[in-house]
PDB file of C-alpha atoms in Angstrom:
ATOM      1  CA  GLY A   1      -9.992  24.809   4.604  1.00 54.00           C
ATOM      2  CA  ALA A   2      -6.700  25.803   3.098  1.00 78.00           C
ATOM      3  CA  GLY A   3      -5.646  22.366   1.863  1.00 93.00           C
ATOM      4  CA  VAL A   4      -7.018  19.264   0.185  1.00 96.00           C
ATOM      5  CA  SER A   5      -9.300  17.389   2.535  1.00 96.00           C
ATOM      6  CA  GLN A   6     -10.067  13.678   2.312  1.00 97.00           C
ATOM      7  CA  SER A   7     -12.583  11.663   4.260  1.00 97.00           C
ATOM      8  CA  PRO A   8     -12.698   9.331   5.942  1.00 97.00           C
ATOM      9  CA  SER A   9      -9.071   9.130   7.014  1.00 96.00           C
ATOM     10  CA  ASN A  10      -9.460   5.434   7.708  1.00 97.00           C
ATOM     11  CA  LYS A  11     -12.020   2.933   6.452  1.00 98.00           C
ATOM     12  CA  VAL A  12     -12.333  -0.733   7.290  1.00 98.00           C
ATOM     13  CA  THR A  13     -14.859  -2.635   5.224  1.00 98.00           C
ATOM     14  CA  GLU A  14     -15.875  -6.201   4.619  1.00 97.00           C
ATOM     15  CA  LYS A  15     -15.045  -7.914   1.363  1.00 98.00           C
ATOM     16  CA  GLY A  16     -17.869  -7.460  -1.117  1.00 98.00           C
ATOM     17  CA  LYS A  17     -19.163  -4.188   0.308  1.00 98.00           C
ATOM     18  CA  ASP A  18     -19.134  -0.881  -1.585  1.00 98.00           C
ATOM     19  CA  VAL A  19     -17.165   2.109  -0.315  1.00 98.00           C
ATOM     20  CA  GLU A  20     -17.139   5.814  -1.143  1.00 98.00           C
ATOM     21  CA  LEU A  21     -14.107   7.999  -0.588  1.00 98.00           C
ATOM     22  CA  ARG A  22     -14.438  11.762  -0.652  1.00 98.00           C
ATOM     23  CA  CYS A  23     -12.051  14.511  -1.728  1.00 98.00           C
ATOM     24  CA  ASP A  24     -12.520  18.246  -1.181  1.00 96.00           C
ATOM     25  CA  PRO A  25      -9.944  20.021  -3.368  1.00 96.00           C
ATOM     26  CA  ILE A  26      -8.529  23.482  -2.833  1.00 94.00           C
ATOM     27  CA  SER A  27     -11.085  26.068  -3.885  1.00 92.00           C
ATOM     28  CA  GLY A  28     -10.545  27.223  -7.463  1.00 89.00           C
ATOM     29  CA  HIS A  29      -8.381  24.277  -8.476  1.00 92.00           C
ATOM     30  CA  THR A  30      -9.604  22.960 -11.793  1.00 91.00           C
ATOM     31  CA  ALA A  31      -7.571  19.750 -11.882  1.00 93.00           C
ATOM     32  CA  LEU A  32      -8.169  16.811  -9.549  1.00 96.00           C
ATOM     33  CA  TYR A  33      -6.328  13.481  -9.396  1.00 96.00           C
ATOM     34  CA  TRP A  34      -6.909  10.198  -7.596  1.00 97.00           C
ATOM     35  CA  TYR A  35      -3.988   7.890  -6.867  1.00 95.00           C
ATOM     36  CA  ARG A  36      -3.617   4.587  -5.069  1.00 96.00           C
ATOM     37  CA  GLN A  37      -0.583   3.717  -2.982  1.00 94.00           C
ATOM     38  CA  SER A  38       0.093   0.292  -1.579  1.00 91.00           C
ATOM     39  CA  LEU A  39       2.252  -0.043   1.527  1.00 83.00           C
ATOM     40  CA  GLY A  40       5.773   1.169   0.833  1.00 74.00           C
ATOM     41  CA  GLN A  41       5.091   1.595  -2.876  1.00 80.00           C
ATOM     42  CA  GLY A  42       4.841   4.510  -5.302  1.00 84.00           C
ATOM     43  CA  LEU A  43       1.774   6.218  -6.691  1.00 88.00           C
ATOM     44  CA  GLU A  44      -0.581   4.405  -9.027  1.00 91.00           C
ATOM     45  CA  PHE A  45      -2.605   6.822 -11.166  1.00 92.00           C
ATOM     46  CA  LEU A  46      -6.347   6.165 -11.159  1.00 96.00           C
ATOM     47  CA  ILE A  47      -8.245   9.080 -12.692  1.00 96.00           C
ATOM     48  CA  TYR A  48      -7.814  12.757 -13.638  1.00 94.00           C
ATOM     49  CA  PHE A  49     -10.413  15.510 -13.921  1.00 94.00           C
ATOM     50  CA  GLN A  50      -9.655  18.840 -15.608  1.00 91.00           C
ATOM     51  CA  GLY A  51     -12.352  21.482 -15.735  1.00 88.00           C
ATOM     52  CA  ASN A  52     -15.290  20.471 -17.881  1.00 87.00           C
ATOM     53  CA  SER A  53     -13.293  18.027 -20.010  1.00 89.00           C
ATOM     54  CA  ALA A  54     -14.055  14.333 -20.054  1.00 91.00           C
ATOM     55  CA  PRO A  55     -12.087  12.657 -17.241  1.00 93.00           C
ATOM     56  CA  ASP A  56      -9.024  10.566 -18.004  1.00 93.00           C
ATOM     57  CA  LYS A  57     -10.050   7.185 -16.593  1.00 94.00           C
ATOM     58  CA  SER A  58      -7.120   5.273 -18.055  1.00 92.00           C
ATOM     59  CA  GLY A  59      -5.760   4.252 -14.657  1.00 93.00           C
ATOM     60  CA  LEU A  60      -8.872   2.681 -13.177  1.00 96.00           C
ATOM     61  CA  PRO A  61      -7.941  -0.978 -12.540  1.00 95.00           C
ATOM     62  CA  SER A  62     -11.384  -2.485 -13.115  1.00 95.00           C
ATOM     63  CA  ASP A  63     -15.015  -1.586 -13.709  1.00 96.00           C
ATOM     64  CA  ARG A  64     -15.565  -1.849  -9.961  1.00 98.00           C
ATOM     65  CA  PHE A  65     -13.870   1.536  -9.671  1.00 98.00           C
ATOM     66  CA  SER A  66     -15.577   4.783 -10.642  1.00 97.00           C
ATOM     67  CA  ALA A  67     -15.281   8.433  -9.759  1.00 97.00           C
ATOM     68  CA  GLU A  68     -17.237  11.570 -10.271  1.00 96.00           C
ATOM     69  CA  ARG A  69     -16.653  15.233  -9.660  1.00 95.00           C
ATOM     70  CA  THR A  70     -19.725  17.304  -8.978  1.00 85.00           C
ATOM     71  CA  GLY A  71     -19.839  20.983  -9.874  1.00 82.00           C
ATOM     72  CA  GLY A  72     -16.131  21.003 -10.613  1.00 79.00           C
ATOM     73  CA  SER A  73     -15.338  20.712  -6.928  1.00 91.00           C
ATOM     74  CA  VAL A  74     -15.871  17.741  -4.621  1.00 95.00           C
ATOM     75  CA  SER A  75     -14.980  14.312  -5.971  1.00 97.00           C
ATOM     76  CA  THR A  76     -16.080  10.861  -4.870  1.00 98.00           C
ATOM     77  CA  LEU A  77     -14.218   7.650  -5.661  1.00 98.00           C
ATOM     78  CA  THR A  78     -16.460   4.604  -5.440  1.00 98.00           C
ATOM     79  CA  ILE A  79     -15.243   1.027  -5.199  1.00 98.00           C
ATOM     80  CA  GLN A  80     -17.929  -1.607  -5.640  1.00 98.00           C
ATOM     81  CA  ARG A  81     -17.728  -5.161  -4.313  1.00 98.00           C
ATOM     82  CA  THR A  82     -14.424  -4.493  -2.575  1.00 98.00           C
ATOM     83  CA  GLN A  83     -11.684  -7.106  -2.660  1.00 97.00           C
ATOM     84  CA  GLN A  84      -8.740  -7.573  -0.310  1.00 96.00           C
ATOM     85  CA  GLU A  85      -6.336  -6.381  -3.025  1.00 95.00           C
ATOM     86  CA  ASP A  86      -8.122  -3.016  -2.944  1.00 97.00           C
ATOM     87  CA  SER A  87      -6.556  -2.361   0.461  1.00 97.00           C
ATOM     88  CA  ALA A  88      -4.285   0.666   0.081  1.00 97.00           C
ATOM     89  CA  VAL A  89      -4.036   4.385   0.752  1.00 96.00           C
ATOM     90  CA  TYR A  90      -6.080   6.420  -1.701  1.00 98.00           C
ATOM     91  CA  LEU A  91      -4.642   9.878  -2.290  1.00 97.00           C
ATOM     92  CA  CYS A  92      -6.350  12.838  -3.874  1.00 97.00           C
ATOM     93  CA  ALA A  93      -4.542  15.865  -5.292  1.00 96.00           C
ATOM     94  CA  SER A  94      -5.657  19.107  -6.865  1.00 95.00           C
ATOM     95  CA  SER A  95      -3.901  21.752  -8.913  1.00 92.00           C
ATOM     96  CA  TYR A  96      -4.463  24.907 -10.890  1.00 87.00           C
ATOM     97  CA  PRO A  97      -2.630  24.425 -14.185  1.00 77.00           C
ATOM     98  CA  ARG A  98      -1.123  27.542 -15.673  1.00 72.00           C
ATOM     99  CA  PRO A  99      -0.482  26.682 -19.347  1.00 66.00           C
ATOM    100  CA  GLY A 100       2.856  27.799 -20.646  1.00 63.00           C
ATOM    101  CA  THR A 101       4.375  28.412 -17.239  1.00 65.00           C
ATOM    102  CA  GLY A 102       5.302  24.863 -16.329  1.00 61.00           C
ATOM    103  CA  ASN A 103       3.800  25.558 -12.942  1.00 69.00           C
ATOM    104  CA  THR A 104       1.349  22.834 -12.077  1.00 80.00           C
ATOM    105  CA  GLU A 105       2.041  22.118  -8.432  1.00 88.00           C
ATOM    106  CA  ALA A 106      -0.138  19.312  -7.125  1.00 92.00           C
ATOM    107  CA  PHE A 107      -1.394  19.623  -3.568  1.00 94.00           C
ATOM    108  CA  PHE A 108      -2.177  16.329  -1.907  1.00 95.00           C
ATOM    109  CA  GLY A 109      -4.544  15.339   0.839  1.00 96.00           C
ATOM    110  CA  GLN A 110      -3.413  13.028   3.599  1.00 94.00           C
ATOM    111  CA  GLY A 111      -5.215  10.110   2.049  1.00 95.00           C
ATOM    112  CA  THR A 112      -7.801   7.543   3.032  1.00 97.00           C
ATOM    113  CA  ARG A 113      -6.408   4.260   4.316  1.00 97.00           C
ATOM    114  CA  LEU A 114      -8.750   1.531   3.113  1.00 98.00           C
ATOM    115  CA  THR A 115      -8.598  -1.919   4.651  1.00 97.00           C
ATOM    116  CA  VAL A 116     -10.744  -4.702   3.228  1.00 98.00           C
ATOM    117  CA  VAL A 117     -11.169  -7.636   5.583  1.00 97.00           C
TER     118      VAL A 117
ATOM    119  CA  THR B   1       5.111   1.336 -19.859  1.00 63.00           C
ATOM    120  CA  GLN B   2       6.120   3.891 -17.248  1.00 74.00           C
ATOM    121  CA  LEU B   3       6.624   7.352 -18.744  1.00 87.00           C
ATOM    122  CA  LEU B   4       8.964   8.464 -15.979  1.00 93.00           C
ATOM    123  CA  GLU B   5      11.411   5.860 -14.685  1.00 94.00           C
ATOM    124  CA  GLN B   6      12.960   6.471 -11.312  1.00 96.00           C
ATOM    125  CA  SER B   7      16.065   4.752 -10.007  1.00 96.00           C
ATOM    126  CA  PRO B   8      16.979   3.275  -7.718  1.00 96.00           C
ATOM    127  CA  GLN B   9      13.629   2.085  -6.427  1.00 93.00           C
ATOM    128  CA  PHE B  10      15.018   1.631  -2.901  1.00 95.00           C
ATOM    129  CA  LEU B  11      18.073   3.185  -1.266  1.00 97.00           C
ATOM    130  CA  SER B  12      19.366   2.670   2.262  1.00 97.00           C
ATOM    131  CA  ILE B  13      22.370   4.676   3.405  1.00 97.00           C
ATOM    132  CA  GLN B  14      24.108   5.899   6.552  1.00 97.00           C
ATOM    133  CA  GLU B  15      23.782   9.398   7.886  1.00 98.00           C
ATOM    134  CA  GLY B  16      26.428  11.681   6.378  1.00 98.00           C
ATOM    135  CA  GLU B  17      26.646   9.905   3.023  1.00 98.00           C
ATOM    136  CA  ASN B  18      25.854  11.508  -0.313  1.00 98.00           C
ATOM    137  CA  LEU B  19      23.353  10.103  -2.788  1.00 98.00           C
ATOM    138  CA  THR B  20      21.811  10.725  -6.170  1.00 98.00           C
ATOM    139  CA  VAL B  21      18.469   9.559  -7.468  1.00 98.00           C
ATOM    140  CA  TYR B  22      17.400   9.697 -11.083  1.00 98.00           C
ATOM    141  CA  CYS B  23      14.292  10.339 -13.105  1.00 97.00           C
ATOM    142  CA  ASN B  24      14.476   9.377 -16.786  1.00 96.00           C
ATOM    143  CA  SER B  25      12.206   9.366 -19.788  1.00 95.00           C
ATOM    144  CA  SER B  26      12.292   9.044 -23.554  1.00 93.00           C
ATOM    145  CA  SER B  27       9.825  11.925 -23.746  1.00 93.00           C
ATOM    146  CA  VAL B  28      10.495  15.644 -23.502  1.00 94.00           C
ATOM    147  CA  PHE B  29       8.965  17.530 -20.596  1.00 92.00           C
ATOM    148  CA  SER B  30       8.147  21.214 -20.341  1.00 90.00           C
ATOM    149  CA  SER B  31       8.825  21.015 -16.620  1.00 90.00           C
ATOM    150  CA  LEU B  32       9.742  18.470 -13.995  1.00 93.00           C
ATOM    151  CA  GLN B  33       8.939  18.511 -10.318  1.00 94.00           C
ATOM    152  CA  TRP B  34      10.284  16.657  -7.309  1.00 97.00           C
ATOM    153  CA  TYR B  35       8.087  15.761  -4.355  1.00 97.00           C
ATOM    154  CA  ARG B  36       8.880  14.168  -1.005  1.00 96.00           C
ATOM    155  CA  GLN B  37       6.421  12.029   0.889  1.00 94.00           C
ATOM    156  CA  GLU B  38       6.906  11.267   4.557  1.00 92.00           C
ATOM    157  CA  PRO B  39       5.133   8.344   6.234  1.00 87.00           C
ATOM    158  CA  GLY B  40       1.431   9.003   6.802  1.00 86.00           C
ATOM    159  CA  GLU B  41       1.437  12.183   4.748  1.00 90.00           C
ATOM    160  CA  GLY B  42       0.736  13.179   1.168  1.00 92.00           C
ATOM    161  CA  PRO B  43       3.605  14.175  -1.138  1.00 94.00           C
ATOM    162  CA  VAL B  44       4.813  17.760  -0.884  1.00 95.00           C
ATOM    163  CA  LEU B  45       6.478  19.728  -3.675  1.00 94.00           C
ATOM    164  CA  LEU B  46      10.205  20.391  -3.239  1.00 96.00           C
ATOM    165  CA  VAL B  47      11.094  22.088  -6.507  1.00 94.00           C
ATOM    166  CA  THR B  48      10.091  22.696 -10.124  1.00 92.00           C
ATOM    167  CA  VAL B  49      12.644  22.911 -12.941  1.00 92.00           C
ATOM    168  CA  VAL B  50      11.596  24.320 -16.297  1.00 90.00           C
ATOM    169  CA  THR B  51      14.736  25.111 -18.335  1.00 91.00           C
ATOM    170  CA  GLY B  52      17.016  22.502 -19.892  1.00 94.00           C
ATOM    171  CA  GLY B  53      20.281  22.360 -17.948  1.00 95.00           C
ATOM    172  CA  GLU B  54      18.776  24.190 -14.983  1.00 95.00           C
ATOM    173  CA  VAL B  55      20.249  23.523 -11.554  1.00 97.00           C
ATOM    174  CA  LYS B  56      18.406  24.444  -8.370  1.00 96.00           C
ATOM    175  CA  LYS B  57      19.651  24.106  -4.833  1.00 97.00           C
ATOM    176  CA  LEU B  58      17.560  23.732  -1.717  1.00 95.00           C
ATOM    177  CA  LYS B  59      19.972  23.581   1.243  1.00 96.00           C
ATOM    178  CA  ARG B  60      21.655  20.153   0.919  1.00 97.00           C
ATOM    179  CA  LEU B  61      19.500  19.136  -2.056  1.00 97.00           C
ATOM    180  CA  THR B  62      20.586  19.846  -5.636  1.00 98.00           C
ATOM    181  CA  PHE B  63      18.174  19.323  -8.517  1.00 97.00           C
ATOM    182  CA  GLN B  64      19.194  19.220 -12.154  1.00 97.00           C
ATOM    183  CA  PHE B  65      17.111  19.185 -15.323  1.00 96.00           C
ATOM    184  CA  GLY B  66      18.785  17.522 -18.298  1.00 96.00           C
ATOM    185  CA  ASP B  67      19.757  19.628 -21.306  1.00 96.00           C
ATOM    186  CA  ALA B  68      17.265  17.766 -23.493  1.00 95.00           C
ATOM    187  CA  ARG B  69      14.575  18.031 -20.802  1.00 94.00           C
ATOM    188  CA  LYS B  70      14.114  14.267 -20.722  1.00 95.00           C
ATOM    189  CA  ASP B  71      15.664  13.561 -17.355  1.00 95.00           C
ATOM    190  CA  SER B  72      16.376  14.971 -13.938  1.00 97.00           C
ATOM    191  CA  SER B  73      18.441  14.121 -10.907  1.00 97.00           C
ATOM    192  CA  LEU B  74      18.291  14.860  -7.212  1.00 98.00           C
ATOM    193  CA  HIS B  75      21.528  14.885  -5.238  1.00 98.00           C
ATOM    194  CA  ILE B  76      21.570  14.989  -1.457  1.00 98.00           C
ATOM    195  CA  THR B  77      24.778  15.939   0.338  1.00 98.00           C
ATOM    196  CA  ALA B  78      25.493  14.672   3.852  1.00 98.00           C
ATOM    197  CA  ALA B  79      22.161  12.912   4.233  1.00 98.00           C
ATOM    198  CA  GLN B  80      20.317  13.195   7.538  1.00 97.00           C
ATOM    199  CA  THR B  81      17.740  10.878   9.090  1.00 96.00           C
ATOM    200  CA  GLY B  82      15.141  13.559   8.403  1.00 95.00           C
ATOM    201  CA  ASP B  83      15.686  13.053   4.672  1.00 96.00           C
ATOM    202  CA  THR B  84      14.039   9.637   4.924  1.00 96.00           C
ATOM    203  CA  GLY B  85      10.996   9.384   2.686  1.00 95.00           C
ATOM    204  CA  LEU B  86       9.666   8.622  -0.763  1.00 95.00           C
ATOM    205  CA  TYR B  87      10.991  10.923  -3.494  1.00 97.00           C
ATOM    206  CA  LEU B  88       8.770  11.300  -6.529  1.00 96.00           C
ATOM    207  CA  CYS B  89       9.421  13.050  -9.798  1.00 96.00           C
ATOM    208  CA  ALA B  90       6.542  14.365 -11.882  1.00 94.00           C
ATOM    209  CA  GLY B  91       6.307  16.263 -15.119  1.00 91.00           C
ATOM    210  CA  LEU B  92       4.261  17.860 -17.846  1.00 87.00           C
ATOM    211  CA  ARG B  93       4.970  16.142 -21.142  1.00 87.00           C
ATOM    212  CA  VAL B  94       5.464  18.362 -24.190  1.00 85.00           C
ATOM    213  CA  GLY B  95       2.571  17.748 -26.532  1.00 82.00           C
ATOM    214  CA  GLY B  96       0.632  16.012 -23.817  1.00 77.00           C
ATOM    215  CA  SER B  97      -2.272  17.144 -21.731  1.00 77.00           C
ATOM    216  CA  GLU B  98      -2.016  19.281 -18.618  1.00 79.00           C
ATOM    217  CA  LYS B  99      -2.031  16.086 -16.564  1.00 85.00           C
ATOM    218  CA  LEU B 100       0.988  15.650 -14.303  1.00 88.00           C
ATOM    219  CA  VAL B 101       2.708  12.328 -14.840  1.00 90.00           C
ATOM    220  CA  PHE B 102       4.368  10.769 -11.780  1.00 92.00           C
ATOM    221  CA  GLY B 103       7.206   8.304 -11.509  1.00 93.00           C
ATOM    222  CA  LYS B 104       6.943   5.368  -9.093  1.00 90.00           C
ATOM    223  CA  GLY B 105       9.370   6.974  -6.653  1.00 93.00           C
ATOM    224  CA  THR B 106      12.605   6.225  -4.818  1.00 95.00           C
ATOM    225  CA  LYS B 107      12.217   5.122  -1.220  1.00 94.00           C
ATOM    226  CA  LEU B 108      15.147   6.540   0.753  1.00 96.00           C
ATOM    227  CA  THR B 109      16.081   5.375   4.233  1.00 96.00           C
ATOM    228  CA  VAL B 110      18.821   7.229   6.070  1.00 97.00           C
ATOM    229  CA  ASN B 111      20.093   5.254   9.046  1.00 97.00           C
ATOM    230  CA  PRO B 112      21.636   6.916  12.118  1.00 96.00           C
TER     231      PRO B 112
END
């Protein structure tokens, strides 16, 4: 596809269960971000992947959250033992940084709405 | 500590009014971007500013990058209901990584 694809678009899970959220970035984009957005709020940074560098995990809220990016393409965000406060929209974005140009447009998916009941 | 501070956090105005939202930092940025997010969608890029003092216009929207490249503003003239959304600024910090840093956003509601 031409854009960033996220799946599933909606996920309802029971408290305590594990969930996996998937992001397919735009082909060729080396940078990939995960953000969390609570209802009516701004973006909360979770994790950043850039090429083969070690990911920036500084935004992950607890050790229940993890993410991986296989082959520099698809990424999976995993939340273990989900809690009700994990309910939010999880957004993925990808970009192709061009150093020195200031051009690092981030393209976002439509998000996965996670509801923990 | 938030690297990019946006203000106001919420803004509710009537159609036809003008407004300005701000994005401020103590750090210098090589570029700043503004995104708009509509309900149920991901944010979409509106503009990128790269030169200190730069002004860009997009129809009724005017974007300005501060001379010192530490701040930016977005001014909307004669707001319309279609302008409703979350406005986010994002930037590449000088001396930082290639990671885009986002502000928390300004939620704008334009009432008919």
